[in-house]
PDB file of C-alpha atoms in Angstrom:
ATOM      1  CA  UNK A   1     123.822 116.446  55.128  1.00 55.00           C
ATOM      2  CA  UNK A   2     124.095 113.074  53.447  1.00 63.00           C
ATOM      3  CA  UNK A   3     125.249 109.794  54.919  1.00 65.00           C
ATOM      4  CA  UNK A   4     128.575 110.073  53.119  1.00 65.00           C
ATOM      5  CA  UNK A   5     129.294 113.427  54.732  1.00 68.00           C
ATOM      6  CA  UNK A   6     128.349 112.003  58.135  1.00 63.00           C
ATOM      7  CA  UNK A   7     130.788 109.081  57.883  1.00 65.00           C
ATOM      8  CA  UNK A   8     133.577 111.156  56.376  1.00 70.00           C
ATOM      9  CA  UNK A   9     133.627 113.487  59.385  1.00 72.00           C
ATOM     10  CA  UNK A  10     132.978 110.911  62.099  1.00 74.00           C
ATOM     11  CA  UNK A  11     136.646 110.093  62.666  1.00 75.00           C
ATOM     12  CA  UNK A  12     137.515 113.759  63.146  1.00 77.00           C
ATOM     13  CA  UNK A  13     134.578 114.253  65.508  1.00 77.00           C
ATOM     14  CA  UNK A  14     135.390 111.159  67.574  1.00 77.00           C
ATOM     15  CA  UNK A  15     139.050 112.188  67.857  1.00 79.00           C
ATOM     16  CA  UNK A  16     137.981 115.653  69.015  1.00 78.00           C
ATOM     17  CA  UNK A  17     135.643 114.188  71.666  1.00 77.00           C
ATOM     18  CA  UNK A  18     138.323 111.751  72.872  1.00 73.00           C
ATOM     19  CA  UNK A  19     140.846 114.596  73.259  1.00 79.00           C
ATOM     20  CA  UNK A  20     138.383 116.582  75.380  1.00 76.00           C
ATOM     21  CA  UNK A  21     137.703 113.597  77.631  1.00 73.00           C
ATOM     22  CA  UNK A  22     141.374 112.756  78.143  1.00 72.00           C
ATOM     23  CA  UNK A  23     142.267 116.382  78.949  1.00 72.00           C
ATOM     24  CA  UNK A  24     139.510 116.723  81.503  1.00 69.00           C
ATOM     25  CA  UNK A  25     139.993 113.376  83.274  1.00 67.00           C
ATOM     26  CA  UNK A  26     143.129 112.960  85.299  1.00 71.00           C
ATOM     27  CA  UNK A  27     145.184 109.737  84.959  1.00 73.00           C
ATOM     28  CA  UNK A  28     144.649 108.983  88.630  1.00 71.00           C
ATOM     29  CA  UNK A  29     140.886 108.890  88.118  1.00 78.00           C
ATOM     30  CA  UNK A  30     141.351 106.487  85.177  1.00 78.00           C
ATOM     31  CA  UNK A  31     143.498 104.202  87.342  1.00 80.00           C
ATOM     32  CA  UNK A  32     140.908 104.212  90.149  1.00 82.00           C
ATOM     33  CA  UNK A  33     138.079 103.392  87.765  1.00 82.00           C
ATOM     34  CA  UNK A  34     140.076 100.551  86.177  1.00 82.00           C
ATOM     35  CA  UNK A  35     140.920  99.191  89.618  1.00 87.00           C
ATOM     36  CA  UNK A  36     137.284  99.295  90.696  1.00 89.00           C
ATOM     37  CA  UNK A  37     136.212  97.467  87.548  1.00 88.00           C
ATOM     38  CA  UNK A  38     138.868  94.815  88.203  1.00 86.00           C
ATOM     39  CA  UNK A  39     137.720  94.308  91.799  1.00 88.00           C
ATOM     40  CA  UNK A  40     134.075  94.010  90.766  1.00 86.00           C
ATOM     41  CA  UNK A  41     134.917  91.480  88.071  1.00 84.00           C
ATOM     42  CA  UNK A  42     137.051  89.490  90.509  1.00 81.00           C
ATOM     43  CA  UNK A  43     134.250  89.421  93.064  1.00 82.00           C
ATOM     44  CA  UNK A  44     131.790  88.212  90.447  1.00 80.00           C
ATOM     45  CA  UNK A  45     134.008  85.659  88.721  1.00 77.00           C
ATOM     46  CA  UNK A  46     135.786  84.002  91.646  1.00 74.00           C
ATOM     47  CA  UNK A  47     132.644  82.484  93.188  1.00 73.00           C
ATOM     48  CA  UNK A  48     131.501  81.335  89.766  1.00 70.00           C
ATOM     49  CA  UNK A  49     134.823  79.644  89.081  1.00 70.00           C
ATOM     50  CA  UNK A  50     135.199  78.080  92.504  1.00 71.00           C
ATOM     51  CA  UNK A  51     132.020  76.147  92.967  1.00 67.00           C
ATOM     52  CA  UNK A  52     131.529  73.801  95.788  1.00 61.00           C
ATOM     53  CA  UNK A  53     131.584  70.273  94.488  1.00 55.00           C
ATOM     54  CA  UNK A  54     130.178  67.657  96.842  1.00 57.00           C
ATOM     55  CA  UNK A  55     133.034  65.603  98.183  1.00 61.00           C
ATOM     56  CA  UNK A  56     133.091  62.018  97.092  1.00 61.00           C
ATOM     57  CA  UNK A  57     134.702  59.239  98.997  1.00 57.00           C
ATOM     58  CA  UNK A  58     138.227  58.574  97.756  1.00 55.00           C
ATOM     59  CA  UNK A  59     138.800  55.345  95.885  1.00 52.00           C
ATOM     60  CA  UNK A  60     140.814  53.894  98.767  1.00 52.00           C
ATOM     61  CA  UNK A  61     137.898  54.383 101.159  1.00 53.00           C
ATOM     62  CA  UNK A  62     135.416  52.781  98.756  1.00 53.00           C
ATOM     63  CA  UNK A  63     137.165  49.420  99.093  1.00 56.00           C
ATOM     64  CA  UNK A  64     138.885  49.400  95.699  1.00 56.00           C
ATOM     65  CA  UNK A  65     142.602  48.886  95.294  1.00 60.00           C
ATOM     66  CA  UNK A  66     144.665  52.099  95.331  1.00 59.00           C
ATOM     67  CA  UNK A  67     145.826  53.379  91.972  1.00 64.00           C
ATOM     68  CA  UNK A  68     149.563  53.337  91.563  1.00 77.00           C
ATOM     69  CA  UNK A  69     151.675  54.071  88.538  1.00 79.00           C
ATOM     70  CA  UNK A  70     154.963  52.425  87.817  1.00 79.00           C
ATOM     71  CA  UNK A  71     157.824  53.877  85.754  1.00 74.00           C
ATOM     72  CA  UNK A  72     157.064  51.325  83.038  1.00 76.00           C
ATOM     73  CA  UNK A  73     153.779  53.149  82.431  1.00 79.00           C
ATOM     74  CA  UNK A  74     155.656  56.309  81.422  1.00 81.00           C
ATOM     75  CA  UNK A  75     158.784  55.059  79.622  1.00 82.00           C
ATOM     76  CA  UNK A  76     159.214  52.917  76.551  1.00 80.00           C
ATOM     77  CA  UNK A  77     160.917  49.591  77.191  1.00 76.00           C
ATOM     78  CA  UNK A  78     164.505  49.371  75.954  1.00 78.00           C
ATOM     79  CA  UNK A  79     164.974  48.065  72.444  1.00 75.00           C
ATOM     80  CA  UNK A  80     166.275  44.543  72.179  1.00 70.00           C
ATOM     81  CA  UNK A  81     169.774  44.082  70.834  1.00 70.00           C
ATOM     82  CA  UNK A  82     168.692  42.605  67.511  1.00 70.00           C
ATOM     83  CA  UNK A  83     171.786  43.562  65.500  1.00 70.00           C
ATOM     84  CA  UNK A  84     173.865  40.433  65.046  1.00 67.00           C
ATOM     85  CA  UNK A  85     177.600  40.414  65.436  1.00 72.00           C
ATOM     86  CA  UNK A  86     179.727  40.712  62.306  1.00 74.00           C
ATOM     87  CA  UNK A  87     180.388  37.284  60.921  1.00 70.00           C
ATOM     88  CA  UNK A  88     183.289  37.177  58.519  1.00 71.00           C
ATOM     89  CA  UNK A  89     182.994  34.402  55.967  1.00 75.00           C
ATOM     90  CA  UNK A  90     186.623  34.770  55.036  1.00 73.00           C
ATOM     91  CA  UNK A  91     189.635  36.812  56.014  1.00 77.00           C
ATOM     92  CA  UNK A  92     189.864  40.323  54.507  1.00 73.00           C
ATOM     93  CA  UNK A  93     192.222  40.648  51.524  1.00 75.00           C
ATOM     94  CA  UNK A  94     195.005  43.137  51.055  1.00 82.00           C
ATOM     95  CA  UNK A  95     194.438  43.490  47.295  1.00 84.00           C
ATOM     96  CA  UNK A  96     192.385  42.300  44.363  1.00 82.00           C
ATOM     97  CA  UNK A  97     193.580  39.910  41.745  1.00 87.00           C
ATOM     98  CA  UNK A  98     192.381  39.575  38.165  1.00 87.00           C
ATOM     99  CA  UNK A  99     190.127  36.657  39.042  1.00 88.00           C
ATOM    100  CA  UNK A 100     188.511  38.621  41.887  1.00 85.00           C
ATOM    101  CA  UNK A 101     187.758  41.645  39.681  1.00 86.00           C
ATOM    102  CA  UNK A 102     186.523  39.710  36.636  1.00 88.00           C
ATOM    103  CA  UNK A 103     182.802  39.511  37.691  1.00 89.00           C
ATOM    104  CA  UNK A 104     182.715  43.289  38.191  1.00 87.00           C
ATOM    105  CA  UNK A 105     184.620  44.369  35.067  1.00 86.00           C
ATOM    106  CA  UNK A 106     183.014  45.206  31.741  1.00 84.00           C
ATOM    107  CA  UNK A 107     185.087  46.136  28.741  1.00 82.00           C
ATOM    108  CA  UNK A 108     183.886  49.513  27.382  1.00 77.00           C
ATOM    109  CA  UNK A 109     185.199  48.648  23.915  1.00 76.00           C
ATOM    110  CA  UNK A 110     182.908  45.615  23.518  1.00 80.00           C
ATOM    111  CA  UNK A 111     179.920  47.906  23.026  1.00 80.00           C
ATOM    112  CA  UNK A 112     179.997  51.456  21.632  1.00 83.00           C
ATOM    113  CA  UNK A 113     183.608  51.240  20.495  1.00 85.00           C
ATOM    114  CA  UNK A 114     183.032  54.002  17.910  1.00 88.00           C
ATOM    115  CA  UNK A 115     181.748  56.419  20.546  1.00 89.00           C
ATOM    116  CA  UNK A 116     184.764  55.857  22.780  1.00 87.00           C
ATOM    117  CA  UNK A 117     187.175  56.105  19.872  1.00 89.00           C
ATOM    118  CA  UNK A 118     185.681  59.488  18.811  1.00 92.00           C
ATOM    119  CA  UNK A 119     185.869  60.823  22.387  1.00 91.00           C
ATOM    120  CA  UNK A 120     189.510  59.782  22.678  1.00 91.00           C
ATOM    121  CA  UNK A 121     190.409  61.317  19.305  1.00 95.00           C
ATOM    122  CA  UNK A 122     188.618  64.549  20.221  1.00 95.00           C
ATOM    123  CA  UNK A 123     190.534  64.781  23.523  1.00 94.00           C
ATOM    124  CA  UNK A 124     193.870  64.164  21.789  1.00 95.00           C
ATOM    125  CA  UNK A 125     193.062  66.765  19.107  1.00 95.00           C
ATOM    126  CA  UNK A 126     192.225  69.376  21.748  1.00 94.00           C
ATOM    127  CA  UNK A 127     195.511  68.724  23.522  1.00 93.00           C
ATOM    128  CA  UNK A 128     197.530  68.958  20.308  1.00 94.00           C
ATOM    129  CA  UNK A 129     195.875  72.208  19.243  1.00 93.00           C
ATOM    130  CA  UNK A 130     197.403  73.987  22.234  1.00 89.00           C
ATOM    131  CA  UNK A 131     200.916  72.695  21.620  1.00 87.00           C
ATOM    132  CA  UNK A 132     203.064  75.381  19.878  1.00 80.00           C
TER     133      UNK A 132
END
């Protein structure tokens, strides 16, 4: 029997052993054993977790000022109102005149006039092709 044969059959053997154990042991016995293990662990861990720490004198009894926390320690202070009011330099207008729009207007025909002319002619040609 080689090592490969041993490991290939180990899962089948362990499953077979586990089935025998579970059939022979009643669920009540399993519950009792688990409960006993829990109680033993609790009895061992609780004293380890709850150690007696020598009591120290509180800060108030030592003569120091008592520690107190104010709400300002927990909350951010409110933001200051740093946004200024709207100051209108002049009254709003109902419409734009030619003089008002002049700084913002650029004539597309001053530069690239050939490109615009070709685009316009192409659009007109496409429209006329569909006319019967």
